[in-house]
Coordinates of N, CA, C and O in Angstrom, one line a residue:
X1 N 3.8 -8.9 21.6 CA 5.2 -8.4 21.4 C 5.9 -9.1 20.3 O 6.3 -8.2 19.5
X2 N 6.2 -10.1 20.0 CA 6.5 -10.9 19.3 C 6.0 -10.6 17.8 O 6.8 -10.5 16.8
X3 N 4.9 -10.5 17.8 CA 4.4 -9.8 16.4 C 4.7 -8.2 15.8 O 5.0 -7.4 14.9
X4 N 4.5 -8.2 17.2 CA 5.3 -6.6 16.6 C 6.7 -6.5 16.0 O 7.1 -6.0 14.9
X5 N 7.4 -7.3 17.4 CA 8.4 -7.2 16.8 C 8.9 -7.6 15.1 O 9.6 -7.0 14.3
X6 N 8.3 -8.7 15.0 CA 8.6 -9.7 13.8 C 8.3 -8.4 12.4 O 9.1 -8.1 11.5
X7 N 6.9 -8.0 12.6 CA 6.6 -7.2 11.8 C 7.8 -5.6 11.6 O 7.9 -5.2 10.4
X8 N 8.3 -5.2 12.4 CA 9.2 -4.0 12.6 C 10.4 -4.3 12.4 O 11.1 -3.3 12.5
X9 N 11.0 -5.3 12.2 CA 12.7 -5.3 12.2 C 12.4 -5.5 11.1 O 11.4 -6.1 10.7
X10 N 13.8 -4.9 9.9 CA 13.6 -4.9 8.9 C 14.5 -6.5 8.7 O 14.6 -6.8 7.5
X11 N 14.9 -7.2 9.4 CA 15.4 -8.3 9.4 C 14.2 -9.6 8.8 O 14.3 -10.6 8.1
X12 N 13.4 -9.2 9.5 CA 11.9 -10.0 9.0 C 11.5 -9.3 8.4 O 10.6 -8.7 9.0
X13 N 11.7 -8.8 7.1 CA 11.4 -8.7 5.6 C 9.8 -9.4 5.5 O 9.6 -10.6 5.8
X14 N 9.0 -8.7 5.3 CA 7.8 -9.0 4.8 C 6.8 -8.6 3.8 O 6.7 -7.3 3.9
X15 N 5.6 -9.3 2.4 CA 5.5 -8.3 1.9 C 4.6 -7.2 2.3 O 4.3 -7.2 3.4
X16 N 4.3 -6.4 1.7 CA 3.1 -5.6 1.8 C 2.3 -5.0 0.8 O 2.8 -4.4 -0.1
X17 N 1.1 -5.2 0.8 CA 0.3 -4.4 -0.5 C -0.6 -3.4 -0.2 O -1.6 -3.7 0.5
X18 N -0.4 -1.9 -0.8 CA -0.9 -0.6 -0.2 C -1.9 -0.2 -1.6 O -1.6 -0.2 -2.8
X19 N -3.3 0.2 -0.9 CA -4.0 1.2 -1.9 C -3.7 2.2 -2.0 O -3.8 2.9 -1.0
X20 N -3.2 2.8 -3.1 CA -2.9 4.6 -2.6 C -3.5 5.2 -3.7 O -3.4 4.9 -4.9
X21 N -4.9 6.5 -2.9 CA -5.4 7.5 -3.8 C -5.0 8.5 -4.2 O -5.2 9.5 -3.6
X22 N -4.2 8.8 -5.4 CA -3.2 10.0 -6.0 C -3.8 10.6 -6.8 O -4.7 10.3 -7.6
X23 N -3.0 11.9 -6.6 CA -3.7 13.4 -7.4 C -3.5 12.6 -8.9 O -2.7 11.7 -8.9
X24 N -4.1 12.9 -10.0 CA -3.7 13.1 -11.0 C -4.4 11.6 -11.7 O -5.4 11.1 -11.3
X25 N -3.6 10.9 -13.0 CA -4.2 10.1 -13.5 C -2.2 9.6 -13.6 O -1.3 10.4 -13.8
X26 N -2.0 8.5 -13.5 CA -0.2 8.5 -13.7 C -0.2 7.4 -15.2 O -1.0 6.5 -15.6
X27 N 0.8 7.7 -15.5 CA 1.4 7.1 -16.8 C 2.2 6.3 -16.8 O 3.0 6.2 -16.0
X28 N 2.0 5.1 -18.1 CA 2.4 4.3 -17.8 C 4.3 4.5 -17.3 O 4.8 3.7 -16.4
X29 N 4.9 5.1 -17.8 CA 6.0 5.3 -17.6 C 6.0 5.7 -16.1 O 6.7 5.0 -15.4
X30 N 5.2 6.8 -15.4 CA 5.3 7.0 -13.4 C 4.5 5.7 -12.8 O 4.1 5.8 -11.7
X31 N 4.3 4.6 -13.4 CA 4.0 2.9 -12.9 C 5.3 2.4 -12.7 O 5.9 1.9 -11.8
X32 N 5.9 3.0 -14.4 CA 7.1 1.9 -14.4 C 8.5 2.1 -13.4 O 9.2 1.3 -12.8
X33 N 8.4 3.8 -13.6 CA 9.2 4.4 -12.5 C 9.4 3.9 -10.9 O 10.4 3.7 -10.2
X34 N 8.0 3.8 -10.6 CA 7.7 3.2 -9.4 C 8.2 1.9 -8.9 O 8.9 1.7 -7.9
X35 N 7.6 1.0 -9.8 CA 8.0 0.0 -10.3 C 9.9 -0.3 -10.2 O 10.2 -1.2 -9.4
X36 N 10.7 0.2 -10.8 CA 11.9 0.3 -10.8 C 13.0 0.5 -9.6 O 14.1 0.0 -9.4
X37 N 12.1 1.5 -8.8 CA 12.9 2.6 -7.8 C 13.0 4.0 -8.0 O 13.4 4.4 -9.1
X38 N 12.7 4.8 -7.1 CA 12.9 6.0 -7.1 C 13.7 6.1 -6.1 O 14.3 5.3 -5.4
X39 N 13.7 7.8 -6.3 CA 15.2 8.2 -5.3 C 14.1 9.1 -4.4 O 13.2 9.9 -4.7
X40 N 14.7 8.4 -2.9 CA 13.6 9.3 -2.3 C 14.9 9.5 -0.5 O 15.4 8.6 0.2
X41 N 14.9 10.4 -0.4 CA 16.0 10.9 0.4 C 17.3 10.5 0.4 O 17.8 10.0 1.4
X42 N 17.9 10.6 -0.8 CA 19.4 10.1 -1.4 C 19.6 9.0 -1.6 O 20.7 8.5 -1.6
X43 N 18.3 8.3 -1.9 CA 18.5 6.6 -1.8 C 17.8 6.1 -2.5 O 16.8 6.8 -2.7
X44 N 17.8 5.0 -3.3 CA 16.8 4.7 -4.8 C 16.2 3.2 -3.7 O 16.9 2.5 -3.1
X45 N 14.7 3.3 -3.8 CA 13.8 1.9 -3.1 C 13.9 1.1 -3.8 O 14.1 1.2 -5.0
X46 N 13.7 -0.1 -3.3 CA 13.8 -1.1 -4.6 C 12.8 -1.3 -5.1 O 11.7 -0.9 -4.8
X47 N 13.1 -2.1 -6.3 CA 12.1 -2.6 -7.2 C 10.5 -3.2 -6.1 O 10.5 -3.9 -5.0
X48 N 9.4 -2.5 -7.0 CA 8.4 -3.5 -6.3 C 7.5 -3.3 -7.4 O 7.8 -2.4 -8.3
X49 N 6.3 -4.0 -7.4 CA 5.4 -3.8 -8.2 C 4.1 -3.0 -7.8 O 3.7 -2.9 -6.7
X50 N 3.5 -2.4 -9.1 CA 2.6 -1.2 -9.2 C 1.6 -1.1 -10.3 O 1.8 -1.1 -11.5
X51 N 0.7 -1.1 -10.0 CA -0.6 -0.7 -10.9 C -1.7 -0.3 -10.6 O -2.0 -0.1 -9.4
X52 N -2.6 0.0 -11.6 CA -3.8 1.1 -11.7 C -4.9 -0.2 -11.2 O -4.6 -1.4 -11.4
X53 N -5.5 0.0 -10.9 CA -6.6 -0.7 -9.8 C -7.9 -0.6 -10.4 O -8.7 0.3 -10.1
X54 N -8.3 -1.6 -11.4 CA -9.5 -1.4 -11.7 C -10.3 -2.8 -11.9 O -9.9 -4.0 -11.8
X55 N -11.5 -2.5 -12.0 CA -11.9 -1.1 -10.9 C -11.8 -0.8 -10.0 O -11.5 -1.5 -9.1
X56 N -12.1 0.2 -10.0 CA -11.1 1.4 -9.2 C -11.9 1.3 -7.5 O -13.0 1.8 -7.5
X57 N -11.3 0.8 -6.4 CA -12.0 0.3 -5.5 C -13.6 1.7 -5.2 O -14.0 2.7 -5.7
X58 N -13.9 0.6 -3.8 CA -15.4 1.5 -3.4 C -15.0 1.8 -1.8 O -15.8 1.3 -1.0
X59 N -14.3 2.3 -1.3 CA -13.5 2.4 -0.3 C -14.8 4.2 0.9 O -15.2 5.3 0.7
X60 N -14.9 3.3 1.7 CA -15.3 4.2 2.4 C -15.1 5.7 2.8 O -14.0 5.7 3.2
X61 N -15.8 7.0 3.0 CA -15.2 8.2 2.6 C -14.6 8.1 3.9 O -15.0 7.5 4.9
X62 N -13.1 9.1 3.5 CA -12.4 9.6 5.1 C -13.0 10.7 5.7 O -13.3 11.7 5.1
X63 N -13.1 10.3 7.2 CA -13.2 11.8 8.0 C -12.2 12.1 8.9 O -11.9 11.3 9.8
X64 N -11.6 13.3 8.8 CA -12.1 14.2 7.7 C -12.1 13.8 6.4 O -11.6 12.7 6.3
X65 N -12.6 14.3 5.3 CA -12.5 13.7 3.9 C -10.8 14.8 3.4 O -10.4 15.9 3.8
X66 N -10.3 13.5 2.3 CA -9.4 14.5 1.9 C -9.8 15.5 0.6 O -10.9 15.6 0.1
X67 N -8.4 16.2 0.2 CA -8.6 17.4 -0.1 C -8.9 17.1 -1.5 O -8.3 16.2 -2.1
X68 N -9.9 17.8 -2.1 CA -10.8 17.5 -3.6 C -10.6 18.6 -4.1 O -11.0 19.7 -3.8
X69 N -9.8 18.1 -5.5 CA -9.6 19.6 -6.2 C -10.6 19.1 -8.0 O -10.7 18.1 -8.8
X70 N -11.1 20.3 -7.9 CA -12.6 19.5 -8.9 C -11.8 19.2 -10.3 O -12.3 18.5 -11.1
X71 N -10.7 19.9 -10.4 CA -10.1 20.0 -12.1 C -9.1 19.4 -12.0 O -8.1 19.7 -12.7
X72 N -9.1 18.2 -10.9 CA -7.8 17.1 -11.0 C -8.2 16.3 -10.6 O -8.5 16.4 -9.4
X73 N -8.5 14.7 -11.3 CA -8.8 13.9 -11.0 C -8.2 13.1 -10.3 O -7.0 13.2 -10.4
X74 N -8.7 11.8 -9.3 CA -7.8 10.7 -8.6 C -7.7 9.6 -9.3 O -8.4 9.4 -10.3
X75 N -6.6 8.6 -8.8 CA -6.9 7.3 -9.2 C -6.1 6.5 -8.1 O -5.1 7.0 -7.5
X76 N -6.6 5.3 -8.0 CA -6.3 4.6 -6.8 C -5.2 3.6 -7.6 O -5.4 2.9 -8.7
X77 N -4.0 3.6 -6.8 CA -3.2 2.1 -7.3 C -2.9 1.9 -6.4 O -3.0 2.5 -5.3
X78 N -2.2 -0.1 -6.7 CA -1.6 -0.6 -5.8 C -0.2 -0.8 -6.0 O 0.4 -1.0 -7.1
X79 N 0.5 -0.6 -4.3 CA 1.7 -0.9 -4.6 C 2.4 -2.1 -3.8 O 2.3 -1.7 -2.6
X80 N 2.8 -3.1 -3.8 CA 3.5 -3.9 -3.2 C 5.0 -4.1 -3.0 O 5.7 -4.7 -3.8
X81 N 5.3 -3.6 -2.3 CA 6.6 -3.6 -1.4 C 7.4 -4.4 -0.6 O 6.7 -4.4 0.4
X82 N 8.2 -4.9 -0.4 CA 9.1 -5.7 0.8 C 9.7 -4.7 1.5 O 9.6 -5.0 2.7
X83 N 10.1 -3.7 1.3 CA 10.8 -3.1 2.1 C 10.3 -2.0 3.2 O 9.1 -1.9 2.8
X84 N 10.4 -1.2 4.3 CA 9.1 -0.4 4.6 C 10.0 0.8 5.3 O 10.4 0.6 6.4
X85 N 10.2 1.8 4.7 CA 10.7 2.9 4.8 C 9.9 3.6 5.4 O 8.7 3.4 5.2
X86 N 10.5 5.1 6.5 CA 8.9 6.0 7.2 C 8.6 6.6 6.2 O 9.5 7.0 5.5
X87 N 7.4 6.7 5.9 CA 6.5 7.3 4.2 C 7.2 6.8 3.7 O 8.3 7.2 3.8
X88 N 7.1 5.9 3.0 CA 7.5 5.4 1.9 C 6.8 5.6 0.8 O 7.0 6.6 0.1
X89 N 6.0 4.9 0.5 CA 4.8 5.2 -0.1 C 4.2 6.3 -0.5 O 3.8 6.3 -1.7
X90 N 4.1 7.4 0.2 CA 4.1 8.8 0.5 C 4.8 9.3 -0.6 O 4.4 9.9 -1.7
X91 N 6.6 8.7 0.0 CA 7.6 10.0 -1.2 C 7.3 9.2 -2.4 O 6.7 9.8 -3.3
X92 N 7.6 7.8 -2.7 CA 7.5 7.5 -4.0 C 6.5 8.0 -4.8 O 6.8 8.4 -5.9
X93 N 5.1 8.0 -4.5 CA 4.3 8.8 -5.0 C 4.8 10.2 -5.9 O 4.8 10.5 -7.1
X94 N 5.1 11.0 -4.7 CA 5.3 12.3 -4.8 C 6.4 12.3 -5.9 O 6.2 13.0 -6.8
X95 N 7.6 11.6 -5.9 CA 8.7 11.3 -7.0 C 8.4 11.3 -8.2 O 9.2 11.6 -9.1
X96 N 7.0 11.1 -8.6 CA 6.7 10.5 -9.5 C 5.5 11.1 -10.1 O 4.7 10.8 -11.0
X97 N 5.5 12.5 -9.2 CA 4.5 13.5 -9.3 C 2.9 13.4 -9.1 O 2.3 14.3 -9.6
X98 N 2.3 12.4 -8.3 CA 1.4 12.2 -7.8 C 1.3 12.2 -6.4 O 1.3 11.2 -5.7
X99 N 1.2 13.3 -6.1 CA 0.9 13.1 -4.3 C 0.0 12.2 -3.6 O -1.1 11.9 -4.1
X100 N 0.2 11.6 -2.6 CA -0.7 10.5 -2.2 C -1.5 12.0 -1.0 O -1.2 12.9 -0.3
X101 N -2.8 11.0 -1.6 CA -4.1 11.6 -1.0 C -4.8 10.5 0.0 O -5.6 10.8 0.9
X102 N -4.5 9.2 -0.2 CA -4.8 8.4 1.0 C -4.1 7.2 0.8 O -3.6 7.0 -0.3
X103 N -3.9 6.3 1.7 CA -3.3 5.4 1.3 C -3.7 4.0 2.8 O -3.7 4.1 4.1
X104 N -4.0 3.1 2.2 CA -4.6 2.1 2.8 C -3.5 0.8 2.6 O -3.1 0.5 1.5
X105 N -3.2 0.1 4.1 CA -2.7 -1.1 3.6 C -4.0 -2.2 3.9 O -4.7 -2.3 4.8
X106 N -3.9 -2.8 2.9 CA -4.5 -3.9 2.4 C -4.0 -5.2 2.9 O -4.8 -6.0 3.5
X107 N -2.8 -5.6 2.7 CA -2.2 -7.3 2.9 C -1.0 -6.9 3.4 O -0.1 -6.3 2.8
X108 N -1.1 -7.5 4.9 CA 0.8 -7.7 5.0 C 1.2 -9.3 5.4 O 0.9 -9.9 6.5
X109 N 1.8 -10.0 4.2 CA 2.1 -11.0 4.4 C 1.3 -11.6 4.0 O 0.7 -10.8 3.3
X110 N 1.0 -12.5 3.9 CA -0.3 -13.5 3.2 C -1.6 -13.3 4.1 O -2.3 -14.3 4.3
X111 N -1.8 -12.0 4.8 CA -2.9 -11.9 5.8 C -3.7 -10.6 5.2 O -3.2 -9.4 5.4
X112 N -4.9 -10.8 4.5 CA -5.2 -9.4 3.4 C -6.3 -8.9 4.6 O -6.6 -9.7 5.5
X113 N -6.6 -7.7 4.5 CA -7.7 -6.9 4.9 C -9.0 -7.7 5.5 O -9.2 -7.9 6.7
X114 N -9.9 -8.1 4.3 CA -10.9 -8.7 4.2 C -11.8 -8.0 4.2 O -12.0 -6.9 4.8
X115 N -12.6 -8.5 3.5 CA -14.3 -8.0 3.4 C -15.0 -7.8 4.5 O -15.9 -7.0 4.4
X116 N -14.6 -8.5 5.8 CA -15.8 -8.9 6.5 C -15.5 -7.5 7.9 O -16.3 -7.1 8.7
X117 N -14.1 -6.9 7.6 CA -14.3 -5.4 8.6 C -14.4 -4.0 7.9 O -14.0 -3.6 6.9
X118 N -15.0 -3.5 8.8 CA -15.6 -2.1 8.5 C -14.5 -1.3 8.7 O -13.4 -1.8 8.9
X119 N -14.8 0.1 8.8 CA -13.9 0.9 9.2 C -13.8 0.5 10.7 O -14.7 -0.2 11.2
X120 N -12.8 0.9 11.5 CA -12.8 1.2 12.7 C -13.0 -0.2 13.3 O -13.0 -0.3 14.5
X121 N -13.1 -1.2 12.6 CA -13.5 -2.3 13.5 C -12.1 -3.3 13.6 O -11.0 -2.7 13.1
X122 N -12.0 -4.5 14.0 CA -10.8 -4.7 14.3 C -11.4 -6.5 14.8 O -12.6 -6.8 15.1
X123 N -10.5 -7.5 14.7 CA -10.7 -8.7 15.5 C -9.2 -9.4 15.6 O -8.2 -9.2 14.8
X124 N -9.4 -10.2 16.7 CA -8.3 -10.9 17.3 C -7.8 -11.8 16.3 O -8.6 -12.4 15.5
X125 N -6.2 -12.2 16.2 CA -5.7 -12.8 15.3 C -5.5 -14.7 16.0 O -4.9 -15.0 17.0
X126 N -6.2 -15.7 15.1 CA -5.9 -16.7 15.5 C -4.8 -17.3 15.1 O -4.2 -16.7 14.2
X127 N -4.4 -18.2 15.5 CA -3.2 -19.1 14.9 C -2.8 -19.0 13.4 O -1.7 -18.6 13.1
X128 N -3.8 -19.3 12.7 CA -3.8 -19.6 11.0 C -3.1 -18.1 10.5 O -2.1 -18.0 9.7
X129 N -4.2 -16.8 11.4 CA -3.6 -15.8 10.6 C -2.3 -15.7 10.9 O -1.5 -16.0 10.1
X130 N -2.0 -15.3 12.3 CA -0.6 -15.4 12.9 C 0.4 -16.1 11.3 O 1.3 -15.5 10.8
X131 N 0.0 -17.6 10.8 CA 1.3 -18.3 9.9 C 0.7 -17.3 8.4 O 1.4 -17.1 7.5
X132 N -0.7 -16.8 8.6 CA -1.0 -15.9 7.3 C -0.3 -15.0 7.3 O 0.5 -15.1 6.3
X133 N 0.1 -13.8 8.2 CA 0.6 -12.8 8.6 C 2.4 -13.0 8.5 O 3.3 -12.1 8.7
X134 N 2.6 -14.1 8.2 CA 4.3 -14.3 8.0 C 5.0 -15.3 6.8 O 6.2 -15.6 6.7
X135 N 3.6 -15.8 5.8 CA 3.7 -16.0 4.7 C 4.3 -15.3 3.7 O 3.8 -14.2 3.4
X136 N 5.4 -15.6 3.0 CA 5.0 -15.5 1.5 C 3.6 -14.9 1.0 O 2.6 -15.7 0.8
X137 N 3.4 -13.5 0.8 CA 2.5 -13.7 -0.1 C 1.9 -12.9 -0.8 O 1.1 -13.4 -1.5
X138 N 2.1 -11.9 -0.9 CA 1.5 -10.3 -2.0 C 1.7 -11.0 -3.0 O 2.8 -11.2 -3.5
X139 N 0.7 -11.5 -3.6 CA 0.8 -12.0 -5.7 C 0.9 -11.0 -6.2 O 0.2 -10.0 -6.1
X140 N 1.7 -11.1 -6.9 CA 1.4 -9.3 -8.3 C 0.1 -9.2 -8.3 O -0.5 -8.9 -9.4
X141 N -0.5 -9.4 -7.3 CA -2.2 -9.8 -8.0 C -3.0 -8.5 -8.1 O -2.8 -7.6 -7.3
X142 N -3.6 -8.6 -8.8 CA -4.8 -8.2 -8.9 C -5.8 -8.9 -7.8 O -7.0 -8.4 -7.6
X143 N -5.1 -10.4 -7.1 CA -6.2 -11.1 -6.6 C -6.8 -10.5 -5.6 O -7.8 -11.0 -5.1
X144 N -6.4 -8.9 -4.9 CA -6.6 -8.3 -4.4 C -7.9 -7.5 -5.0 O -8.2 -6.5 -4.4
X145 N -8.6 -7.8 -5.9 CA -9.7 -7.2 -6.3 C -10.2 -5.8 -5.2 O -10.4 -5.9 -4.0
X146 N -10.3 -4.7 -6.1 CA -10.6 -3.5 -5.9 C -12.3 -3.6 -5.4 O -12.9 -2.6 -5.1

């Protein structure tokens, strides 16, 4: 409960860093847009950082798989956020004329994904991650390797 909580009140501000697979190929200007704020239900998000993910991750297929349109290509970026609006992610995309086609969080807090789970799999959090999980920590990175 505690984690939950900590994680859900926007009082405990935390970062986050999201994969998102979007229609289209985006420009550097709908990065920067992103990047800046968009206005997404009468309200501009804040600044967070954004880029093109390469390479371009190897991410396991969804099932259902999403929707593949052959004469529009995807590209996967990341976005890192502090703030966590419902879809967030979602509208900014769409602002910016790339609909999100999937979107994966990767790191919240200084506690990343990791290599070592599969889909669907899951393991109990020890102490270390618990102070991982409430760190400082989304780098602008890249250190997130795709």
């Amino acid at each position: 409960p505690e984690v939950t909580t900590r994680l859900h009140d926007p009082v405990n501000g935390h970062d986050r860093l999201y994969w998102v697979q979007i229609e289209g190929v985006p420009s550097a200007d709908a990065i920067r847009q992103l990047e800046h704020g968009v206005m997404i239900q009468g309200t501009r998000t804040r600044p967070c950082r954004a880029w093109i993910l390469v390479p371009q991750p190897d991410v396991a297929p969804r099932i259902p798989p999403i929707r593949e349109r052959k004469s529009i290509p995807t590209t996967w970026i990341a976005i890192a956020l502090r703030e966590g609006r419902n879809r967030q992610v979602r509208r900014m995309t769409a602002a910016v004329g790339h609909p999100t086609l999937r979107l994966l969080r990767v790191c919240i807090g200084g506690l990343g994904l990791g290599a070592d789970l599969g889909p669907g799999q899951w393991r109990v959090l020890g102490d270390a991650d618990r102070r991982a999980l409430f760190a400082p920590a989304v780098a602008d990175d890249r250190d997130h390797k795709a």
